[in-house]
Amino acid sequence: MWSKKDLKYMRRALRLGEKGLGYTTPNPAVGAVVARQGMILGEGRHQKAGTPHAEVHALRAAGDAARGADIYVTLEPCNHTGRTPPCTHAILQAGIRRVVIGTLDPNPKVAGGGTEFLRDKGIKVETGCLRDECRLLIAPFTKHILTGMPWVRSKVACSLDGRTATRTGHSKWITNQQARRSGHCLREISDAILVGKGTIVADDPQLTCRKGKKAVKDPIRVVLDSGLSVDPSSRICCLKSSAPTVIIGVEGKSTDEHRQALEASGTKVWFTRPDGQGRVNIRDVLRMLGAFGVQSILVEGGATVHGTFWDHTFVDEAFFYYAPLVIGGKDARPAIGGSGAVDVGRAIKLSKMQHHKLGDNWLVRGLITDIDSFWS
């Protein structure tokens, strides 16, 4: 049983860790808090690969006061030397009395190593505080390191009856500004954003991350385009950004001239084998992006793209933004296309449901993937 103080400090460590989502790849997002006698002495988070880990930031902030204190960390401290020294050594040298860990490292090559080292040195170590929340924080890292595939988030903004546009295609704006701002936060925490060619043709979007005047990173922009027909002059191809645009087509369904025109604009062009319907093979896409170092993808495409991901159960986590509208009409655009379930018993079930009010809109969030299965 965890004390109220333990839960309080681990929740604070989680909030700190969440600030690193989207910025720490290929490392996991981690937060840490040093506390003693009801006071936070220091706190920190991992900010970027190659820089000090969360524990080191927290210990530096605490200084000499860390001696005899407790440290709360969302992920088991590392016990190996990579681009930075082992965090276990920093904890030992700081004189920490007790280490509270949210979850063990999912990497089977190092899991338990940090815990074992600290215990061998006489430091009290307790694991599993807010374990589910801590595992969710590092879900993209966990899936990628164990499978080579990215964590897939599906994001939909729709009316109460599940429509993303009217029968004429009008969709701006179904959801309110708060919901749209939340959607941009999802872009910020994702390594890549994925849409289909139809979205590019209809909206000519930039697919950047916009949060007012705050400088944030852009995700890699991925477009599924079987015939490689996206106009090289589209905004997504001409955008000046630190993140690349990747257009993925099907082998043998495009001309060298068009590929060269896209590449001349600075766009990366990849190809997959055709799937059963002659379209881009999504499994190949996920493998290629995983090999490219992408740990998380936000799917923002239309009904066809979403339908393909849902039909093949490639979605790990879902975000549905609902507006208090009923669009109606059999020809209005649905949120999810594809074949769908043949009966209710085979419908995809979500777990760990969360509901958040955004003005007069609602965000409904849930998991499809059982995160605990990565540790079993």
XYZ file of C-alpha atoms in Angstrom:
376
model
C 0.000 0.000 0.000
C 1.451 3.332 -1.058
C 1.228 6.340 1.232
C -0.440 9.576 0.161
C 2.990 11.199 -0.051
C 4.306 8.435 -2.291
C 1.371 8.848 -4.668
C 1.678 12.635 -4.594
C 5.357 12.636 -5.523
C 4.994 9.966 -8.198
C 2.122 11.914 -9.764
C 4.396 14.932 -9.844
C 7.112 12.829 -11.490
C 4.563 11.690 -14.087
C 3.563 15.281 -14.880
C 7.228 16.145 -15.346
C 7.787 13.126 -17.564
C 4.813 14.004 -19.754
C 6.532 17.269 -20.684
C 9.185 15.222 -22.450
C 6.779 13.303 -24.694
C 7.739 13.784 -28.317
C 11.141 15.260 -27.469
C 13.144 12.402 -25.932
C 13.063 9.834 -28.767
C 14.830 7.419 -28.995
C 14.822 7.528 -25.194
C 11.687 7.230 -23.045
C 10.042 10.194 -21.336
C 10.900 10.073 -17.618
C 10.288 12.302 -14.609
C 11.890 12.282 -11.145
C 11.336 13.960 -7.774
C 13.618 14.087 -4.714
C 11.690 14.580 -1.465
C 12.040 14.321 2.306
C 9.695 15.000 5.215
C 6.906 16.329 3.025
C 9.082 18.681 0.987
C 10.210 18.479 -2.633
C 13.950 19.135 -2.667
C 14.534 18.774 -6.379
C 12.824 17.585 -9.525
C 13.621 17.042 -13.174
C 12.804 15.292 -16.408
C 14.676 13.848 -19.336
C 14.644 16.510 -22.034
C 16.523 15.104 -25.021
C 18.582 12.059 -25.958
C 22.233 12.530 -25.050
C 21.447 14.934 -22.199
C 21.229 14.092 -18.458
C 18.415 11.801 -17.385
C 15.568 12.812 -15.085
C 17.242 11.476 -11.938
C 20.380 13.530 -12.542
C 18.397 16.736 -13.039
C 16.448 16.097 -9.823
C 19.572 15.265 -7.820
C 21.408 18.345 -9.072
C 18.438 20.509 -8.119
C 18.390 18.995 -4.623
C 22.149 19.326 -4.109
C 23.500 18.222 -0.730
C 19.946 18.032 0.636
C 19.481 14.806 -1.345
C 21.497 12.855 1.223
C 19.093 10.714 3.228
C 16.123 11.662 1.024
C 13.839 9.599 -1.206
C 13.778 9.753 -4.999
C 10.667 8.989 -7.039
C 11.250 8.062 -10.664
C 8.711 6.893 -13.241
C 11.111 4.382 -14.844
C 13.762 2.129 -13.336
C 17.098 4.006 -13.215
C 19.576 2.864 -15.857
C 22.631 0.880 -14.761
C 24.622 1.013 -17.987
C 26.789 3.588 -19.710
C 25.406 4.918 -22.967
C 25.599 8.523 -24.083
C 25.387 9.433 -20.384
C 26.704 7.729 -17.192
C 24.502 5.307 -15.189
C 21.816 6.985 -13.091
C 22.228 4.323 -10.413
C 25.737 5.636 -9.693
C 24.441 9.203 -9.373
C 21.769 8.007 -6.919
C 24.372 6.127 -4.885
C 26.792 9.061 -4.786
C 24.016 11.467 -3.750
C 23.303 9.391 -0.637
C 19.653 8.651 -1.456
C 17.994 6.528 1.242
C 15.035 5.103 -0.701
C 14.152 4.757 -4.390
C 10.503 4.501 -5.470
C 10.083 3.292 -9.056
C 6.958 3.440 -11.186
C 7.817 0.604 -13.559
C 10.784 -1.589 -14.395
C 12.634 -1.090 -17.667
C 10.803 -2.931 -20.498
C 14.053 -3.757 -22.287
C 14.727 -7.417 -21.388
C 18.480 -6.813 -21.778
C 18.586 -4.357 -18.876
C 15.321 -4.895 -16.940
C 15.930 -5.232 -13.217
C 19.599 -4.296 -13.474
C 19.208 -0.882 -11.891
C 17.030 -2.203 -9.094
C 19.442 -5.045 -8.331
C 22.470 -2.727 -8.254
C 20.836 -0.286 -5.842
C 19.641 -3.036 -3.504
C 23.092 -4.621 -3.497
C 24.430 -1.255 -2.312
C 22.022 -1.224 0.623
C 19.518 1.272 -0.775
C 15.851 0.526 -0.189
C 14.042 0.084 -3.519
C 10.277 -0.198 -4.017
C 8.635 -0.701 -7.407
C 5.149 -0.406 -8.887
C 3.965 2.976 -7.594
C 1.325 4.167 -10.118
C 2.603 1.420 -12.386
C -0.175 1.631 -14.996
C 0.270 5.368 -15.483
C 4.052 5.023 -15.669
C 3.791 2.249 -18.240
C 1.445 4.335 -20.379
C 3.951 7.197 -20.279
C 6.584 5.035 -21.977
C 4.252 2.957 -24.179
C 5.754 4.236 -27.484
C 9.295 3.476 -26.291
C 8.238 0.069 -24.987
C 6.475 -1.084 -28.146
C 9.280 0.164 -30.370
C 12.107 -1.438 -28.403
C 10.307 -4.801 -28.184
C 8.716 -5.016 -31.655
C 10.451 -2.439 -33.830
C 7.025 -0.951 -34.574
C 5.711 2.491 -33.548
C 2.850 3.160 -31.140
C -0.204 4.192 -33.182
C -2.611 6.865 -31.953
C -5.850 7.345 -33.895
C -7.332 10.843 -33.603
C -10.834 11.717 -34.809
C -12.828 14.947 -34.476
C -16.507 14.370 -35.146
C -20.137 15.139 -34.381
C -22.141 13.120 -31.870
C -23.321 10.884 -34.696
C -19.761 10.129 -35.763
C -19.517 12.409 -38.807
C -16.380 14.324 -39.757
C -17.968 16.395 -42.546
C -21.342 17.128 -44.112
C -22.479 15.506 -47.362
C -20.939 18.469 -49.232
C -17.579 17.908 -47.537
C -17.792 20.944 -45.250
C -15.986 20.365 -41.947
C -14.559 23.653 -40.593
C -14.982 23.655 -37.753
C -16.818 20.737 -36.139
C -14.923 20.887 -32.852
C -14.158 23.985 -30.803
C -10.859 25.786 -30.327
C -10.048 23.937 -27.102
C -10.430 20.583 -28.829
C -8.291 21.707 -31.754
C -5.629 22.961 -29.358
C -5.672 19.583 -27.638
C -5.253 17.948 -31.045
C -2.123 19.990 -31.648
C -0.794 18.747 -28.308
C -1.160 15.221 -29.699
C 0.901 16.271 -32.699
C 3.554 17.653 -30.394
C 3.953 14.393 -28.458
C 4.048 12.238 -31.610
C 7.112 11.534 -33.728
C 5.043 11.412 -36.927
C 1.612 12.409 -38.225
C -0.013 10.309 -40.952
C -2.752 11.128 -43.470
C -3.917 9.899 -46.856
C -3.640 11.603 -50.224
C -7.292 12.658 -49.997
C -6.554 14.943 -47.058
C -3.791 16.672 -49.031
C -6.000 17.151 -52.096
C -8.977 18.415 -50.087
C -7.245 20.688 -47.572
C -3.643 21.274 -48.742
C -2.576 21.205 -45.053
C 0.859 21.842 -43.585
C 0.430 19.263 -40.798
C 2.613 21.281 -38.452
C 2.242 21.723 -34.712
C 0.810 25.086 -33.717
C 0.491 26.189 -30.077
C 0.206 29.957 -30.178
C 3.556 31.725 -29.895
C 5.249 28.797 -28.179
C 8.029 27.218 -30.231
C 7.328 23.495 -30.569
C 8.722 20.742 -32.737
C 6.952 19.521 -35.855
C 6.288 15.811 -36.335
C 7.470 13.953 -39.419
C 4.673 14.265 -41.988
C 3.667 10.991 -43.665
C 1.289 10.794 -46.636
C -0.085 7.522 -48.021
C -0.384 7.909 -51.796
C -0.510 4.619 -53.712
C -0.012 6.181 -57.161
C 2.372 8.899 -55.988
C 0.126 11.627 -57.383
C 0.529 14.353 -54.740
C 1.374 17.681 -56.367
C 5.038 18.598 -55.664
C 3.880 22.203 -55.183
C 1.574 21.235 -52.294
C 2.277 23.081 -49.061
C 3.310 19.870 -47.334
C 6.059 19.360 -49.946
C 7.345 22.943 -49.890
C 7.236 23.470 -46.137
C 10.371 24.662 -44.364
C 10.603 22.469 -41.291
C 13.165 20.573 -39.244
C 11.055 17.443 -39.786
C 10.815 15.821 -43.232
C 7.768 15.034 -45.327
C 7.568 11.389 -46.422
C 5.230 10.282 -49.210
C 4.718 6.531 -49.440
C 3.530 4.896 -52.649
C 3.149 1.391 -54.057
C 5.957 -0.214 -56.033
C 5.420 0.027 -59.787
C 2.442 2.408 -59.667
C 4.197 5.714 -60.370
C 6.607 7.319 -62.823
C 10.242 8.163 -62.179
C 9.528 11.721 -63.309
C 6.965 12.319 -60.577
C 9.165 10.720 -57.929
C 12.062 12.921 -58.983
C 9.851 16.023 -58.894
C 8.779 15.210 -55.332
C 12.338 14.538 -54.222
C 13.475 17.794 -55.847
C 11.069 19.619 -53.523
C 12.850 18.056 -50.532
C 10.260 15.331 -49.982
C 11.324 11.790 -49.130
C 9.678 9.096 -51.277
C 9.289 5.527 -50.066
C 7.547 2.497 -51.563
C 5.817 -0.576 -50.157
C 4.489 -3.756 -51.640
C 0.782 -3.553 -52.535
C -1.701 -4.870 -50.011
C -4.587 -7.135 -51.028
C -6.396 -4.188 -52.619
C -3.375 -2.791 -54.453
C -2.910 0.024 -51.950
C -0.048 0.987 -49.660
C 0.742 -1.873 -47.283
C 0.239 -0.453 -43.787
C 2.280 -3.139 -42.054
C 5.221 -2.278 -44.310
C 4.681 1.416 -43.545
C 4.872 0.787 -39.804
C 7.995 -1.341 -40.169
C 9.697 1.296 -42.318
C 8.825 4.099 -39.920
C 9.993 2.003 -36.981
C 13.321 1.391 -38.721
C 13.525 5.159 -39.342
C 13.407 5.660 -35.567
C 9.754 6.682 -35.281
C 8.303 5.499 -31.958
C 4.836 7.060 -32.189
C 2.438 7.947 -35.007
C -0.686 10.094 -34.911
C -3.168 8.982 -37.579
C -5.226 11.992 -38.686
C -6.389 10.796 -42.084
C -9.925 10.501 -43.366
C -12.336 7.593 -43.101
C -10.426 5.393 -45.557
C -7.081 5.680 -43.787
C -8.634 5.273 -40.334
C -10.663 2.317 -41.576
C -7.551 0.535 -42.813
C -5.779 0.982 -39.485
C -8.810 -0.135 -37.455
C -9.664 -3.088 -39.722
C -6.155 -4.474 -39.295
C -6.026 -3.649 -35.549
C -2.959 -1.466 -35.962
C -4.331 1.161 -33.553
C -2.918 1.125 -30.019
C -4.667 4.163 -28.549
C -7.706 6.199 -29.634
C -8.637 9.856 -29.160
C -12.179 10.861 -30.155
C -13.125 14.539 -29.952
C -16.910 14.994 -29.893
C -18.772 18.218 -30.619
C -22.431 18.751 -29.534
C -23.655 18.509 -33.130
C -25.718 16.056 -35.143
C -24.889 16.292 -38.844
C -27.040 13.419 -40.079
C -27.482 12.195 -43.628
C -26.406 8.899 -45.156
C -23.945 10.705 -47.429
C -22.193 12.636 -44.654
C -18.618 11.501 -44.119
C -18.104 8.914 -41.358
C -15.187 9.014 -38.946
C -14.116 5.419 -39.581
C -14.422 3.649 -42.929
C -13.192 0.205 -43.908
C -15.068 -3.061 -43.557
C -15.782 -2.819 -39.841
C -16.965 -5.567 -37.512
C -19.308 -8.280 -38.808
C -21.135 -8.387 -35.477
C -21.062 -6.488 -32.200
C -19.209 -9.304 -30.461
C -16.249 -8.750 -32.767
C -16.183 -4.976 -32.423
C -12.912 -3.540 -31.137
C -13.108 -2.961 -27.402
C -11.295 -0.148 -25.622
C -10.037 -0.144 -22.039
C -8.653 2.345 -19.506
C -11.242 4.861 -20.696
C -10.828 8.556 -19.884
C -13.212 11.460 -20.478
C -12.160 15.104 -20.546
C -14.455 18.108 -20.944
C -13.140 20.763 -23.341
C -15.638 23.598 -23.124
C -18.773 22.187 -24.752
C -16.736 19.422 -26.457
C -15.564 16.109 -25.050
C -12.405 14.069 -25.497
C -12.918 10.328 -25.083
C -9.651 8.428 -24.842
C -8.971 4.721 -24.528
C -6.508 1.901 -25.128
C -6.788 -0.946 -27.595
C -3.410 -2.475 -26.784
C -2.878 -4.136 -23.403
C 0.304 -2.412 -22.276
C 0.919 -4.987 -19.546
C 1.350 -7.628 -22.268
C 4.722 -6.072 -23.094
C 5.970 -7.147 -19.660
C 4.428 -10.644 -19.654
